[in-house]
Short mmCIF file of C-alpha atoms and ligand atoms in Angstrom, two decimals:
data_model
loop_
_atom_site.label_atom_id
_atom_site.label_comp_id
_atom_site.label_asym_id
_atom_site.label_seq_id
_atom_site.Cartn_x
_atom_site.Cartn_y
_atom_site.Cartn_z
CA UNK W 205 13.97 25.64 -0.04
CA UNK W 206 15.71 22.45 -1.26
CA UNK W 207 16.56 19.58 0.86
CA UNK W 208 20.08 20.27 0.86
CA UNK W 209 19.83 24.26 1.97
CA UNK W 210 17.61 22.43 4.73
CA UNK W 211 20.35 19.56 5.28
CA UNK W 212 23.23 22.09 5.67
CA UNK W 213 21.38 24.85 7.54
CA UNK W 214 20.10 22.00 10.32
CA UNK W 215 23.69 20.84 10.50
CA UNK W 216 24.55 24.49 11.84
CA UNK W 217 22.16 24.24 14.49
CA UNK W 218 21.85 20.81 15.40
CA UNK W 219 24.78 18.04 16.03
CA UNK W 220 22.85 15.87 18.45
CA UNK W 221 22.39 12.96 17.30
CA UNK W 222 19.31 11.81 19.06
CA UNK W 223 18.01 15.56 17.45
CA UNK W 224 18.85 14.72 14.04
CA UNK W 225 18.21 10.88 13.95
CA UNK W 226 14.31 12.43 15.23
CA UNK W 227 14.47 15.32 12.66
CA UNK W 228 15.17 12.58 9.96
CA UNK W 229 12.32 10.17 11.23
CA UNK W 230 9.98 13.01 11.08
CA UNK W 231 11.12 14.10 7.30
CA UNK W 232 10.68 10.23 5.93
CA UNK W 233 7.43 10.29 7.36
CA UNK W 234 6.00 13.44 6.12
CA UNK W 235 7.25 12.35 2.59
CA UNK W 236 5.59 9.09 3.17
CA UNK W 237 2.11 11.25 4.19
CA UNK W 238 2.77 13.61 1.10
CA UNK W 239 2.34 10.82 -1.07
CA UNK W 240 -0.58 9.58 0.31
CA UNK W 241 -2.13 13.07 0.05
CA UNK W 242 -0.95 13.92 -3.32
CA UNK W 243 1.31 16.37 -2.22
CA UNK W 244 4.66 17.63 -3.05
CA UNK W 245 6.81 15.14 -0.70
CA UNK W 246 9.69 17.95 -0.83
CA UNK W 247 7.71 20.46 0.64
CA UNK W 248 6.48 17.83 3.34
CA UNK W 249 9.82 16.37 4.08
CA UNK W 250 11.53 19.65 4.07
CA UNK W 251 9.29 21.01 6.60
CA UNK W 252 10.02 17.57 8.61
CA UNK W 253 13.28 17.69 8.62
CA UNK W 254 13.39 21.15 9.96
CA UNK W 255 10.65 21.55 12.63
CA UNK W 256 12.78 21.40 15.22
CA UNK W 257 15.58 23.34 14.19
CA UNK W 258 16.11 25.38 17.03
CA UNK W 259 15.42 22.90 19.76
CA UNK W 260 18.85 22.08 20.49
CA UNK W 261 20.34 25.59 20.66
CA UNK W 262 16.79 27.25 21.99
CA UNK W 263 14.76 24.74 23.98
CA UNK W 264 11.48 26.05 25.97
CA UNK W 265 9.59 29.52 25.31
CA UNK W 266 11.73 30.00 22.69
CA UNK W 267 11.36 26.90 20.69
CA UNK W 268 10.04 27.45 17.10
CA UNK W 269 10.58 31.36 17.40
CA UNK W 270 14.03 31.10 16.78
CA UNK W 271 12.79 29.10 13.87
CA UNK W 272 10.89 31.69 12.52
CA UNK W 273 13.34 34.25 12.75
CA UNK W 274 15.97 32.31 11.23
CA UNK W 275 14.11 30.95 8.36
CA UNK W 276 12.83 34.45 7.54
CA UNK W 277 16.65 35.48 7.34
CA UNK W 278 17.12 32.93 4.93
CA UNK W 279 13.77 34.14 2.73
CA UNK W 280 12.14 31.03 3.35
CA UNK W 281 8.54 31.04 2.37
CA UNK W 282 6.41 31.79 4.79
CA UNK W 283 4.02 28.32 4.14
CA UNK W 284 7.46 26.54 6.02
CA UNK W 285 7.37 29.10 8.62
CA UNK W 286 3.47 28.34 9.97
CA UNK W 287 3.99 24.98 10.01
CA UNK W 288 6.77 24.52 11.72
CA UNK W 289 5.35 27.06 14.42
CA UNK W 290 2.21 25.02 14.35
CA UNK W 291 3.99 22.04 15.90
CA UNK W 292 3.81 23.58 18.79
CA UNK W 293 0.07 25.43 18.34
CA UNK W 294 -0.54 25.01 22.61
CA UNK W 295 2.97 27.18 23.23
CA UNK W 296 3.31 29.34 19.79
CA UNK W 297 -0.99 29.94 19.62
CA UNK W 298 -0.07 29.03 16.02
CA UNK W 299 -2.80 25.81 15.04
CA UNK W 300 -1.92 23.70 12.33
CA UNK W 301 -4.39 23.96 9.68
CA UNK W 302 -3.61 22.32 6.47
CA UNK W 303 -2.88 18.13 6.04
CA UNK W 304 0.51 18.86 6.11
CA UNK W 305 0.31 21.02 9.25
CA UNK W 306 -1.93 18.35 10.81
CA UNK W 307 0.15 15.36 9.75
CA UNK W 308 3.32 17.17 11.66
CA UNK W 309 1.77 17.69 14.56
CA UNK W 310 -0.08 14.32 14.91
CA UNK W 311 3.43 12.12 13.99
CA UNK W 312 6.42 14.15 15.49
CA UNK W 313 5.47 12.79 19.05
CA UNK W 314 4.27 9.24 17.87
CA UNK W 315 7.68 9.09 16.26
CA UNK W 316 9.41 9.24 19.76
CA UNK W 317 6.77 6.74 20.49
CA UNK W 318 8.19 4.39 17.91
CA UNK W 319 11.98 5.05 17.94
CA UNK W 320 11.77 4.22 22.44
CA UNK W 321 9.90 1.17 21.12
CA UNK W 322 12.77 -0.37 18.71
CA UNK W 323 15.32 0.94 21.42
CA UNK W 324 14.07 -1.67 23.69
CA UNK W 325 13.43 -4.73 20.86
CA UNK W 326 16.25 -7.13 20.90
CA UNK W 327 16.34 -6.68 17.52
CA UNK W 328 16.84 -2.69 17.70
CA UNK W 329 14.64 -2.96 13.97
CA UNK W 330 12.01 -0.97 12.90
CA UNK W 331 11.79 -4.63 10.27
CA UNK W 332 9.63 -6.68 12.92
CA UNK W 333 7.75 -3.72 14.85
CA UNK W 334 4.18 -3.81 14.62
CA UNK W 335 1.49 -1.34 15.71
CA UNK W 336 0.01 -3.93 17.94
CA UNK W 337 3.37 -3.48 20.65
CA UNK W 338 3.21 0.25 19.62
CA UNK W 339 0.37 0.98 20.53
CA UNK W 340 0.59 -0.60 23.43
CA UNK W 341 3.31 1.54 24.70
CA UNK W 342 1.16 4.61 24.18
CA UNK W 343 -1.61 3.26 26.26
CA UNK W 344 1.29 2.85 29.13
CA UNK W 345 1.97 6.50 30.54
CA UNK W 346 5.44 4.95 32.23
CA UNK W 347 7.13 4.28 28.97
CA UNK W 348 8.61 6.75 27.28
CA UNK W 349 7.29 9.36 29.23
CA UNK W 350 8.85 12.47 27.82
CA UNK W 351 5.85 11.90 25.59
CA UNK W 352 3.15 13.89 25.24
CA UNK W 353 0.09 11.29 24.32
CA UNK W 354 -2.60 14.18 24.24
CA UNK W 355 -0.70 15.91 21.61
CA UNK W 356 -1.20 12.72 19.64
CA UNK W 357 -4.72 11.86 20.10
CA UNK W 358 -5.32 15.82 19.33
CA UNK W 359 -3.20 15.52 16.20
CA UNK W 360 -4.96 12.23 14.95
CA UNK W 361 -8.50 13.57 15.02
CA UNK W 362 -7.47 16.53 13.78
CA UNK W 363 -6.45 14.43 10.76
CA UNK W 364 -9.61 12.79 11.04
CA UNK W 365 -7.80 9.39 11.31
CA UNK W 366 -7.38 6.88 14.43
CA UNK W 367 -4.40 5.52 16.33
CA UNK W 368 -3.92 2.01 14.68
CA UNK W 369 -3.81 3.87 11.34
CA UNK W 370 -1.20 6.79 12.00
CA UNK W 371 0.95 3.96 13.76
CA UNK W 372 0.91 1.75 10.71
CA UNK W 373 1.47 5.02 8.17
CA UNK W 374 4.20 6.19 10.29
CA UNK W 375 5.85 2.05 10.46
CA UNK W 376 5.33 1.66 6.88
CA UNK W 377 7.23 4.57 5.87
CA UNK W 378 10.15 3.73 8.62
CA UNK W 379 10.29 0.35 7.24
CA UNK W 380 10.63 1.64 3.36
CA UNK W 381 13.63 3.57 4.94
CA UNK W 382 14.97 1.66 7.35
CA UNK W 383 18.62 1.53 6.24
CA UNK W 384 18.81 4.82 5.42
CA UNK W 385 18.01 5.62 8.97
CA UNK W 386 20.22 3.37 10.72
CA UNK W 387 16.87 1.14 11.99
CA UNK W 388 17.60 -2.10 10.20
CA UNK W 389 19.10 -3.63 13.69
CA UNK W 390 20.42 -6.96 13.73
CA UNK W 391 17.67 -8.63 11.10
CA UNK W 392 19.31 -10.24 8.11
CA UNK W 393 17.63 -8.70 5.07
FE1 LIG O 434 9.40 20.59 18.54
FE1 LIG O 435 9.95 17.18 17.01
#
């Protein structure tokens, strides 16, 4: 599937903007983790940018299902299909298995991590965020907390990595992309 069959079919299910702004944060930083793997950042970013394609229309039990069941109907291959139901391995019994699998499930939730973190920065930049403040806003269960942190510690071992890494990966690739995602703020560049 290319990125703009994925671009147009997520605009049919999604027009939240929180929803897609999150759905684009999670595709820049799969492409960014494709690239350090040596994989195809399409495939990666593709996968990103639709995990949560059903969220807005089919939140709960259903989430990812609907997922399924519409990416089948489009003939998407399957490889798309068990990742995106791996996301959510604890509610589809689906466990992510390959780096790319992994890498999803370890980053979507440590991306809502980040974006709640610039929302509160007077700058409202992703340009001066470091993993330092980051990380401490995982450690405090208050902020932010919609977030599930075990998801993220399971995710990071899983990739065989550690916190102060995945944070960095995950600011590095926001900061590559930052205009493109409407996280520049108010810093002159
Ligand atoms: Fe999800
Ligand atoms: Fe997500």
């Amino acid at each position: 599937m290319s990125r703009d069959q994925a671009w147009s079919l997520l605009q049919k299910y999604v027009d939240d903007p929180s929803l897609l702004e999150h759905s684009l944060v999670v595709e820049t930083i799969m492409r960014y983790y494709a690239r350090l793997n040596n994989e195809d950042p399409d495939v990666w970013g593709v996968t990103g940018l639709l995990h949560d394609l059903d969220w807005q229309k089919f939140p709960e039990k259903q989430h990812c299902f609907k997922t399924a069941e519409i990416l089948r109907a489009h003939s998407v291959d399957e490889l798309y299909i068990h990742a995106i139901m791996s996301h959510d391995c604890h509610c589809t019994g689906v466990f992510p298995k390959t780096p790319l699998e992994k890498t999803l499930y370890a980053i979507d939730e440590l991306s809502g991590i980040i974006l709640a973190d610039i929302r509160i920065r007077p700058s409202q930049s992703v340009l001066d965020l470091k993993a330092k403040s980051v990380k401490k806003k995982f450690k405090s269960p208050s902020f932010a907390r919609g977030v599930d942190r075990n998801a993220i510690t399971e995710g990071i071992a899983w990739l065989d990595s550690d916190l102060t890494t995945t944070i960095n990966h995950c600011l590095t690739a926001l900061q590559e992309n930052a205009a493109a995602l409407g996280l520049v703020g108010n810093i002159d560049q």
